[in-house]
Structures are given as C-alpha cells and as structure tokens.
GROMACS .gro file of C-alpha atoms in nm:
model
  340
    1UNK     CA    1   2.572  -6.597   0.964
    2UNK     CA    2   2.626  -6.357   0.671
    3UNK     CA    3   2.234  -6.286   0.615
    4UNK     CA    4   2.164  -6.260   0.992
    5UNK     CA    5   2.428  -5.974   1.026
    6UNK     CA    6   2.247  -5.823   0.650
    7UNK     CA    7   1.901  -5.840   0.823
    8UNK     CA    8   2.009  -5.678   1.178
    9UNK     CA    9   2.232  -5.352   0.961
   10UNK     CA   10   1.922  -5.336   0.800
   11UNK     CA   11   1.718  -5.344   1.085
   12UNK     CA   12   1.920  -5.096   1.244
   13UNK     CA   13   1.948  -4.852   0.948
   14UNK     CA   14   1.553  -4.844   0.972
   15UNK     CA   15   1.530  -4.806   1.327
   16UNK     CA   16   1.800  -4.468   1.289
   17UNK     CA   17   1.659  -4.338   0.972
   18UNK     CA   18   1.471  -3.983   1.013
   19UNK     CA   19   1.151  -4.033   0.820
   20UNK     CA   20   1.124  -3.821   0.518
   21UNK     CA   21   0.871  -3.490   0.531
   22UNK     CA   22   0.638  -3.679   0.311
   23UNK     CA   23   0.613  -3.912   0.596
   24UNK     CA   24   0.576  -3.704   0.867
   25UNK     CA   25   0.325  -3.483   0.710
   26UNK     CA   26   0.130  -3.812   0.636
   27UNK     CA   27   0.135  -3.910   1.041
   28UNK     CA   28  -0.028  -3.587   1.086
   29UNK     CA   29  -0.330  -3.670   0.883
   30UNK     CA   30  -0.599  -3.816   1.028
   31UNK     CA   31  -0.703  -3.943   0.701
   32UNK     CA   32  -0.340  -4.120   0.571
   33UNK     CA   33  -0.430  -4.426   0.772
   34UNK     CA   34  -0.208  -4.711   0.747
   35UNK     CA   35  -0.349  -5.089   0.718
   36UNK     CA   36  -0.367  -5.257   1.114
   37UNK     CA   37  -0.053  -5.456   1.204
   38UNK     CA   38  -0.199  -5.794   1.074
   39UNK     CA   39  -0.231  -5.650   0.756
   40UNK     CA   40   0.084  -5.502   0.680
   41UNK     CA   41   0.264  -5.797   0.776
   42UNK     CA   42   0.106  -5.984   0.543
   43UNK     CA   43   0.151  -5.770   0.242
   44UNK     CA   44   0.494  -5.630   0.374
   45UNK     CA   45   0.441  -5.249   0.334
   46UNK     CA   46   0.237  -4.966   0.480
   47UNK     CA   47  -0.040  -4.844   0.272
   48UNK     CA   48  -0.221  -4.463   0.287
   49UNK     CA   49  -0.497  -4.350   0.185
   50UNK     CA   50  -0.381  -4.033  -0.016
   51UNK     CA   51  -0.548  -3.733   0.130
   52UNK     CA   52  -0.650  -3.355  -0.091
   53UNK     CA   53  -0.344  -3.131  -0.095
   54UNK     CA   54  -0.081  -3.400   0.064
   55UNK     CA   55   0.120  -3.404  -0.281
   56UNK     CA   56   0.113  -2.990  -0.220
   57UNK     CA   57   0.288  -3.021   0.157
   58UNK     CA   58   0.646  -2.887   0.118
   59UNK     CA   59   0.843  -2.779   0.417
   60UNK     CA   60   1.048  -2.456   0.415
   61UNK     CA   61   1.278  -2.300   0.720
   62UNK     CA   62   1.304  -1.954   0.847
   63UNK     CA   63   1.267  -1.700   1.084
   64UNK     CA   64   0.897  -1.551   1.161
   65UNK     CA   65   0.890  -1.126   1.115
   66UNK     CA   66   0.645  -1.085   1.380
   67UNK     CA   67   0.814  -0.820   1.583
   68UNK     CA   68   0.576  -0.570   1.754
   69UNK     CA   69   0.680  -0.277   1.517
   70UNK     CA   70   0.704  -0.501   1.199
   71UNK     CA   71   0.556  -0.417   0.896
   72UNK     CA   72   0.305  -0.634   0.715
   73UNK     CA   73   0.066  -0.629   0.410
   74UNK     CA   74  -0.221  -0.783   0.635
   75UNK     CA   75  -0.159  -0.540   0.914
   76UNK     CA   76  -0.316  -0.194   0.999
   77UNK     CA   77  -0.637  -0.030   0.997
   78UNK     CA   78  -0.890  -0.181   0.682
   79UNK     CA   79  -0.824   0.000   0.349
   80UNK     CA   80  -0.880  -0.188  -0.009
   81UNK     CA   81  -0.583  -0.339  -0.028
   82UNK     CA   82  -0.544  -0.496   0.302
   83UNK     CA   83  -0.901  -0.602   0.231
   84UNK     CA   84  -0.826  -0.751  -0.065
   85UNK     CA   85  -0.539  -0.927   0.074
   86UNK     CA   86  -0.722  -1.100   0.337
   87UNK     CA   87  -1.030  -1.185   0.097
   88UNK     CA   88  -0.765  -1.348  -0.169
   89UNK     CA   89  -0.656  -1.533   0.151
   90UNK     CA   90  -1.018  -1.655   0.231
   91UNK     CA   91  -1.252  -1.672  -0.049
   92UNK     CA   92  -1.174  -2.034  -0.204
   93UNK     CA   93  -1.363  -2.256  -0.430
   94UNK     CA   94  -1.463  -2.662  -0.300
   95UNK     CA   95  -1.297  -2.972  -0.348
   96UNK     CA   96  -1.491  -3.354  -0.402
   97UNK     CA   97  -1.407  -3.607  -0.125
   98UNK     CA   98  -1.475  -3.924  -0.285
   99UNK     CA   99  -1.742  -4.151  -0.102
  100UNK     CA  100  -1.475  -4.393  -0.025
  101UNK     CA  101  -1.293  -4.197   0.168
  102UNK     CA  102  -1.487  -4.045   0.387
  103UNK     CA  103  -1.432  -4.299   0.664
  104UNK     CA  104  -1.094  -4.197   0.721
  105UNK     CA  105  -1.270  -3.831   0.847
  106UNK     CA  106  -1.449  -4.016   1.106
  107UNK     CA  107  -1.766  -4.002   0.861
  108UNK     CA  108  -2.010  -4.260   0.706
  109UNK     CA  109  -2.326  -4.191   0.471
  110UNK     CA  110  -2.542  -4.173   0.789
  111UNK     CA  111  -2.410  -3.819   0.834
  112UNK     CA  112  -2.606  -3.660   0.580
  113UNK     CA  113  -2.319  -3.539   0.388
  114UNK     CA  114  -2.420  -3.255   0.112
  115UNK     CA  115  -2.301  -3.433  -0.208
  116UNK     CA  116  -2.106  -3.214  -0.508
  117UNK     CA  117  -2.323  -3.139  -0.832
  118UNK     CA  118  -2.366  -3.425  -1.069
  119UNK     CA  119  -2.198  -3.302  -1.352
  120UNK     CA  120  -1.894  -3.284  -1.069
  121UNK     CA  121  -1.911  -3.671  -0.938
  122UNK     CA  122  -2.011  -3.867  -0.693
  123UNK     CA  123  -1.870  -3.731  -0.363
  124UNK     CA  124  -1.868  -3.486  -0.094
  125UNK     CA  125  -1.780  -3.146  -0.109
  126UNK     CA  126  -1.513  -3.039   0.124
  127UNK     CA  127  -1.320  -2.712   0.192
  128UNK     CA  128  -0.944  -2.711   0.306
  129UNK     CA  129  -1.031  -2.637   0.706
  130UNK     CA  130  -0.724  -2.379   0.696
  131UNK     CA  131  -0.862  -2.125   0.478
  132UNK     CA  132  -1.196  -2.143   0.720
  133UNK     CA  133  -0.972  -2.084   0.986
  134UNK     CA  134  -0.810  -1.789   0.798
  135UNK     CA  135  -1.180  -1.695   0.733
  136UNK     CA  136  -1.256  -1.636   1.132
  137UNK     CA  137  -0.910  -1.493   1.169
  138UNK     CA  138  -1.023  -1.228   0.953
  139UNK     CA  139  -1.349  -1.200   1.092
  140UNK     CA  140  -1.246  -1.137   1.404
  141UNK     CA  141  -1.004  -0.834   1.234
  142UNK     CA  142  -1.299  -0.707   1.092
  143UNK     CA  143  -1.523  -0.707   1.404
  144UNK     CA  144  -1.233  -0.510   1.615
  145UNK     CA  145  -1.199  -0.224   1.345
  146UNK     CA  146  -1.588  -0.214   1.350
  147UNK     CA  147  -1.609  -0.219   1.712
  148UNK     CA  148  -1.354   0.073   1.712
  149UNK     CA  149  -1.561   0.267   1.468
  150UNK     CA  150  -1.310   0.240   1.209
  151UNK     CA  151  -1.446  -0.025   0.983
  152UNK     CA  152  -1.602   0.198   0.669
  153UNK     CA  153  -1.971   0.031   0.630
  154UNK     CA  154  -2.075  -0.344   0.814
  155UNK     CA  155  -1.761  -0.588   0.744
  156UNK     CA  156  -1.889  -0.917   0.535
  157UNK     CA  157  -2.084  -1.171   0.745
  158UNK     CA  158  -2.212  -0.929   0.997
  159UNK     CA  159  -2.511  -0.757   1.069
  160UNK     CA  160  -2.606  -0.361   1.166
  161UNK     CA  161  -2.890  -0.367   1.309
  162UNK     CA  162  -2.946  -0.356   1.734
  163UNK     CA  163  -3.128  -0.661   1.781
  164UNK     CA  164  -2.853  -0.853   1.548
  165UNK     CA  165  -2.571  -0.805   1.851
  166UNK     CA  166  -2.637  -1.159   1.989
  167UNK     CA  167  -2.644  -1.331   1.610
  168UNK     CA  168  -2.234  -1.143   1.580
  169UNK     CA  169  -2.149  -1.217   1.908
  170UNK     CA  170  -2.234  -1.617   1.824
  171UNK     CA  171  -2.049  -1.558   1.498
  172UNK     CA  172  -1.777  -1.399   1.628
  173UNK     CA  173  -1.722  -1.624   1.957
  174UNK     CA  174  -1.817  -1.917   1.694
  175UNK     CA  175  -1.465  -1.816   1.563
  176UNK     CA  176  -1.276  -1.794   1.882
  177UNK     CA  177  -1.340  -2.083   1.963
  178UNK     CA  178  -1.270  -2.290   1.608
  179UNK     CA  179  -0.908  -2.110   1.642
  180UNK     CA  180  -0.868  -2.197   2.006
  181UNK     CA  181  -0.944  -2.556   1.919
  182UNK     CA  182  -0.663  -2.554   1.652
  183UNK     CA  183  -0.371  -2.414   1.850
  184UNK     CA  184  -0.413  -2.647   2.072
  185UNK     CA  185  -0.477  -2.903   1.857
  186UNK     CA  186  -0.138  -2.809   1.669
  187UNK     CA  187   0.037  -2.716   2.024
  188UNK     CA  188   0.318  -2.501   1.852
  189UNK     CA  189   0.665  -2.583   2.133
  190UNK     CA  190   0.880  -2.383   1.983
  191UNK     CA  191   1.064  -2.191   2.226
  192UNK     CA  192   1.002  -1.830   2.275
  193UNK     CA  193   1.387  -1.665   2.367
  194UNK     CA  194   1.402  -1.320   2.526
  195UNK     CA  195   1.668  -1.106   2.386
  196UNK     CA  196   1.835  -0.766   2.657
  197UNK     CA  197   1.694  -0.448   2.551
  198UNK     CA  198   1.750  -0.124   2.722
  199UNK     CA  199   1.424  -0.024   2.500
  200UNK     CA  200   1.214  -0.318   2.648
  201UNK     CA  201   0.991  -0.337   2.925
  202UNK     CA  202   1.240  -0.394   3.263
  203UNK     CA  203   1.531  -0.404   2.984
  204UNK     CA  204   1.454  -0.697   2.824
  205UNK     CA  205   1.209  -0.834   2.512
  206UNK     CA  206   1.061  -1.179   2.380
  207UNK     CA  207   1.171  -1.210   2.041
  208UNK     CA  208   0.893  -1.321   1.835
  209UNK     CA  209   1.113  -1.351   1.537
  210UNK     CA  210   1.093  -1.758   1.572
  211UNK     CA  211   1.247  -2.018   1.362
  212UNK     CA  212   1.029  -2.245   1.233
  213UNK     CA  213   0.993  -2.516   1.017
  214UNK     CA  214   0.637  -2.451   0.801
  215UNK     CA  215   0.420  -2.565   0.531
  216UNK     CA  216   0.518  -2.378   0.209
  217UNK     CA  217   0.188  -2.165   0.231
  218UNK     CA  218   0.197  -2.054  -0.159
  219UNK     CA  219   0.222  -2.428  -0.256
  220UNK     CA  220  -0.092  -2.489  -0.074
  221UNK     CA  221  -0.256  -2.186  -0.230
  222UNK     CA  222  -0.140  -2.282  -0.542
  223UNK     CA  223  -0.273  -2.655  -0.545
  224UNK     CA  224  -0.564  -2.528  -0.420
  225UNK     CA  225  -0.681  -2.267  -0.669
  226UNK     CA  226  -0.557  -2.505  -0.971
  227UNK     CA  227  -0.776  -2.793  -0.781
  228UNK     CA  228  -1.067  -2.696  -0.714
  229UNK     CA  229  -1.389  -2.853  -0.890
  230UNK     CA  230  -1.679  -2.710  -0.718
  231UNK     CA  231  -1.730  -2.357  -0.768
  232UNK     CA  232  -1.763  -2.154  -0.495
  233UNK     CA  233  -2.035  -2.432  -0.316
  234UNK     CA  234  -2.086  -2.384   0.085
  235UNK     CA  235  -1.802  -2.131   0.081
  236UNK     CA  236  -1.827  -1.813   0.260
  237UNK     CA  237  -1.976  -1.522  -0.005
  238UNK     CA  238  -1.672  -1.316  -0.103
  239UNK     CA  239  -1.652  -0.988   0.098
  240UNK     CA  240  -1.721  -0.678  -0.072
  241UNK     CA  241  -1.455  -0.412   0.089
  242UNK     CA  242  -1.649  -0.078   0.230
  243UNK     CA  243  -1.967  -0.244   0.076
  244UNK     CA  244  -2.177   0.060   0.257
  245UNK     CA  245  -2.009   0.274   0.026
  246UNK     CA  246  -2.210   0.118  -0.249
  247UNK     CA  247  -2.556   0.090  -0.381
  248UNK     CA  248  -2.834  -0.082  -0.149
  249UNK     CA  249  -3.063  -0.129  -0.476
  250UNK     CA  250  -2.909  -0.415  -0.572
  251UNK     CA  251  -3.035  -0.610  -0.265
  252UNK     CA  252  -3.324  -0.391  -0.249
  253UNK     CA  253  -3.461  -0.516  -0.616
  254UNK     CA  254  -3.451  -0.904  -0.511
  255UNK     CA  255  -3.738  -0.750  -0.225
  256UNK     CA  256  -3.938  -0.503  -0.495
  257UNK     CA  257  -3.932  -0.779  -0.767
  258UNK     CA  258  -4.073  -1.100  -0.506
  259UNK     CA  259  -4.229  -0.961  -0.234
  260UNK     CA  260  -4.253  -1.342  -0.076
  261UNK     CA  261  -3.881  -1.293   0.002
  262UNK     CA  262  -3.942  -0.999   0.195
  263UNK     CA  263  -4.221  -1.190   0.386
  264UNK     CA  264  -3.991  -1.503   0.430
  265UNK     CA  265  -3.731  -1.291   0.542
  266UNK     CA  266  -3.931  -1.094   0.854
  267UNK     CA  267  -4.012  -1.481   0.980
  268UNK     CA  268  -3.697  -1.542   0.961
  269UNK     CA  269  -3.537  -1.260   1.124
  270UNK     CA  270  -3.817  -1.331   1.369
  271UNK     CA  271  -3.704  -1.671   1.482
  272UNK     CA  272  -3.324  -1.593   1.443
  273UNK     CA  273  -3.357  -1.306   1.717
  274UNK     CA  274  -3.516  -1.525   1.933
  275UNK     CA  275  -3.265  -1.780   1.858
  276UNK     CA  276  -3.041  -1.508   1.943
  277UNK     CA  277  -3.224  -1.410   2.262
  278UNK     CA  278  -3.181  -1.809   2.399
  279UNK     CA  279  -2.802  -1.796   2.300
  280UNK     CA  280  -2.776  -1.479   2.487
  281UNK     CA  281  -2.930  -1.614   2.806
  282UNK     CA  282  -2.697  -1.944   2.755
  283UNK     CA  283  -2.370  -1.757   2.763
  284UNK     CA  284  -2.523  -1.531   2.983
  285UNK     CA  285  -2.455  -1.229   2.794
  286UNK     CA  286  -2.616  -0.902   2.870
  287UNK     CA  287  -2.621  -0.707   2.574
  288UNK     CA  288  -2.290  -0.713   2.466
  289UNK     CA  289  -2.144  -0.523   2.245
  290UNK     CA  290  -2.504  -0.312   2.225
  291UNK     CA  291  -2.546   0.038   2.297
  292UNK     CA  292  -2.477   0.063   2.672
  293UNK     CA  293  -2.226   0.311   2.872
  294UNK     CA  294  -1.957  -0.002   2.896
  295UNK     CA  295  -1.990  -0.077   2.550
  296UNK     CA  296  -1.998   0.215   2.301
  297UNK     CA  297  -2.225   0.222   2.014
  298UNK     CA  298  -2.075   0.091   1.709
  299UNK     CA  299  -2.042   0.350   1.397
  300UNK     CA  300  -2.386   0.298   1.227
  301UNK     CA  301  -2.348   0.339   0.830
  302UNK     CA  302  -2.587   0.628   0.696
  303UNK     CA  303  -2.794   0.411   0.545
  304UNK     CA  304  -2.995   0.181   0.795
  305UNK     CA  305  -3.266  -0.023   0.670
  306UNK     CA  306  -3.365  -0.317   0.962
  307UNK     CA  307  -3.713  -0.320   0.924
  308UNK     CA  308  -3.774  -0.055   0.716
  309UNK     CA  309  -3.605  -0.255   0.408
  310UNK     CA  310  -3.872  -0.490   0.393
  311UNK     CA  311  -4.168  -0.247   0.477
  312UNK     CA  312  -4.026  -0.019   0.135
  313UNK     CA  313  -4.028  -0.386  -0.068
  314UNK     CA  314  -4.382  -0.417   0.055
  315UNK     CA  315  -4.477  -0.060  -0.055
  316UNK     CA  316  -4.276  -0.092  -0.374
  317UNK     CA  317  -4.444  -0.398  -0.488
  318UNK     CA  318  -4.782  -0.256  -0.403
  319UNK     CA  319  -4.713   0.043  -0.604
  320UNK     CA  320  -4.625  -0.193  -0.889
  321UNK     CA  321  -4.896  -0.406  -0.835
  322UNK     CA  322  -5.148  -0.046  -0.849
  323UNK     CA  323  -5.010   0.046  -1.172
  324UNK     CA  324  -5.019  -0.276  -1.337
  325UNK     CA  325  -5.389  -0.317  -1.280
  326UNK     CA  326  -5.438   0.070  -1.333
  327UNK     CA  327  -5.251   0.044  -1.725
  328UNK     CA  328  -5.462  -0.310  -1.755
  329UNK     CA  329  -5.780  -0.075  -1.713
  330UNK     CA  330  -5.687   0.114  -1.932
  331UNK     CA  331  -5.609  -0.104  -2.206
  332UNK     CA  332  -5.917  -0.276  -2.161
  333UNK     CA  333  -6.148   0.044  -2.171
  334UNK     CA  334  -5.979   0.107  -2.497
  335UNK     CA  335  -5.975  -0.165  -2.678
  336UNK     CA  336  -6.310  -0.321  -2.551
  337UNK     CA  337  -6.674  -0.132  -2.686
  338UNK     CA  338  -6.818   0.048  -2.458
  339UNK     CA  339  -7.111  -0.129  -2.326
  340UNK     CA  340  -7.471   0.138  -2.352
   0.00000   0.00000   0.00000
C-alpha cells in the first residue's frame, strides 16, 4: 500500500512539474528528437540528440524599448557605425553538422549536401538560420535608404545597374518572404496593451514596450563566434559600408589581369537578366523599382561601370597584350644578328 501511494505522489509531482528552460527550448528544436514511445519505455528515459548552440540558450525577462520615438544603435539613416553594427550582427563564420545528424533536419546524403573542408571533418557546413534572417532584415534596411536616395554608394548584395532591378527585386522579396515564414512560424501571442494618451492618435497608444521572455541574444553571439570552425564558407561576403566611396581598381584588376573573367562574366550577366526577365513576368512585375514616373530613379553613384567595366578589361588587356609583344620585338631585334 505504502509503494502504491510513493509511485502515484510521484506520478503526480511529474505530471505538475513546469519543465525546466532547457527542456522547453529542446521541444522547440526540430532536431532534439526524443526516441518513439517503444523505445523509451524500454530504456526508461528520453534521449536528444544535442543540437549546435542548445548549451548557449539562456532565457532572460524584460520589457522591449520599441516605442515609436525610442532611440536605438541600429536605427536611423546609414552612417558607419550603424553599418557596422548591423554587419557585426550578420557577417558570421560556419559551423560542421556531423553526418549523423543530419536526419534530424529532415536531410539524408541524397540531398547533395556541400561538405566542410577536410582538414575541418567529415560533415556539413551549416549557418545558425537567425543570423541569415538578421542578414535579410538588414537587407531590406539597406534597400529602403537606397530607394530613398539616401544610401551613400550600392548597399552590399545589390546591384546598380538598370537591367539588374528584377535580380534586387528577387533578392529583396527573397527576404520578405524568409522573414514572413519565421513570424509565423514563431507566432509571437504576446499581448499588445494600449495605454490613454492625450498625445496619441484618438487619445490613446499601443504600447510596444512588451514583456517578454527571450533568448539571451549575446550568449548566442558569444557561442557562436567562439564556435565556429569553418571560416567564413557559404556566408554572405561582409559588407563594405559606403563601398562607392572607395576605389573600383581593386575589382577592376581581377578583369585587366584575366580577361576570361570578364568574358565569363558578360555570359553570365547575359543569362541572369534573362533569368531576371522570366522572374519578372512570373510575379508579374512591370519594372519595378526602375526608372518610371511611379517609381523614382534610384541615386546612381558617380561611378557607373555596367557594361563598360568589362569593355575597359578588354581594352586594358589588349593594351597589355600590345606592349608585351612590342618589348618582346624588341628584345629579340637586339639580341638576335641581324640577318643580310
């Protein structure tokens, strides 16, 4: 009688417990997987598969400062330090998945996985899918202030030219749409309250100031740049703030020194704008964000190249080509005896 009242107090004291943060953060993980029913009966215990950055997930309370006329260091028009901010935010290195444990992503060898270097290991490089979410966030910051005019030089990942508008708006609706699938993914229920304000509109005003229980963001940051072991493979390239204020000869030598890239690169640019074209007539988009009297033009940096770019590494590497073969001639004529 003694052990059936033990077994039901403990049975009750599991049923009541609140499971610890560890465990909740685990449920939310598609890849901490416990064993099927069968299996944990048999062996008595639930077993996970351990997944990158769980052992950083630390939960923190407090109130959101998100009021319209807050201050913040990622807010306001782009200058280098909210640049900087945002690209410290974005720009991470790669984490190895090992092979066994890619089945808990919904993902099997037949999926043509790129594998990390071998002097890494054996598995699959992986990014953390938050900081590519933070990446489109701050895409899409970038492409407003451009749109505006107000974005010194092209932002990072997009493209100047005219006949590029359908390749950004892909990019840039590309985004929208990875951060749409999130929120609702996530489905954040937390009640928005409005607060009486003779300031507000009709007197009153949401407070946006929510409390919330997060992820300790700077844990995750941390784990993540003390992690890492691939470096900087797949990632986005870092962006180079106001990077029209700089020298173009740096990209301009790779063209003058191999003038097959600047060949490559025109078929390429070829088939991407037709690419672009098809995309276009898919979302049935009529030149959007082009120069047309609904859609301003966008501020064009001083230098635009397009075309011309490649034509100059064509010219340069035929001038370099000339004088190569004109100093061979002369070498030869001196050195060689004159034939009478």
């Amino acid at each position: 009688m003694t052990l059936c009242v033990l077994v039901m107090a403990l049975i009750g004291i599991s049923l009541t417990r609140k499971p610890t943060d560890n465990q909740c953060a685990r449920q939310l993980s598609m890849w901490c997987k416990s064993l099927g029913d069968l299996e944990a009966f048999k062996h008595a215990r639930l077993t996970f598969l351990s997944a990158p950055a769980l052992e950083a997930v630390e939960y923190v309370t407090f109130d959101f400062d998100n009021a319209f006329n807050s201050t913040s260091k990622y807010r306001g028009p782009p200058t280098p330090e909210v640049e900087e901010v945002w690209f410290n935010l974005t720009y991470k290195h790669a984490v190895e998945i090992p092979e066994d444990k890619i089945a808990g992503l919904n993902r099997s060898e037949k999926d043509h996985l790129a594998h990390v270097p071998a002097d890494v290991g054996t598995g699959y490089v992986a990014l953390l899918e938050v900081f590519y979410q933070l990446y489109c966030l701050n895409m899409i910051r970038m492409f407003t202030w451009w749109q505006a005019g107000k974005y010194p030089g092209v932002p990072s990942g997009l493209y100047e030219a005219p006949e590029d508008v359908f390749r950004n708006r892909m990019h840039i609706d590309h985004c929208l749409e990875s951060l749409r699938i999130a929120l609702m993914c996530w489905g954040d229920v937390t009640p928005l309250l409005v607060r009486l304000d003779r300031q507000g509109y009709d007197g009153r005003k949401t407070d946006f100031n929510t409390h919330h229980k997060c992820r300790n963001w700077d844990k995750i940051e941390s784990w993540m740049d003390e992690n890492w072991t691939v470096y900087n493979l797949y990632a986005h390239s870092p962006a180079i703030p106001f990077r029209n204020t700089l020298s173009n000869l740096g990209y301009l030598g790779h063209i003058i020194l191999a003038g097959w890239i600047a060949y490559d690169g025109v078929i390429f640019w070829k088939r991407q704008t037709n690419f672009n074209q098809k995309y276009a007539t898919i979302q049935d988009i009529d030149n959007v964000g082009s120069y047309s009297s609904v859609n301003p033009p966008l501020k064009q940096p001083s230098h635009h190249w397009g075309y011309g770019r490649i034509m100059l590494g064509f010219a340069w590497q035929v001038m370099l080509c000339t004088a190569i073969f004109l100093a061979g001639s002369v070498i030869t004529a001196a050195i060689l005896p004159r034939q009478h």
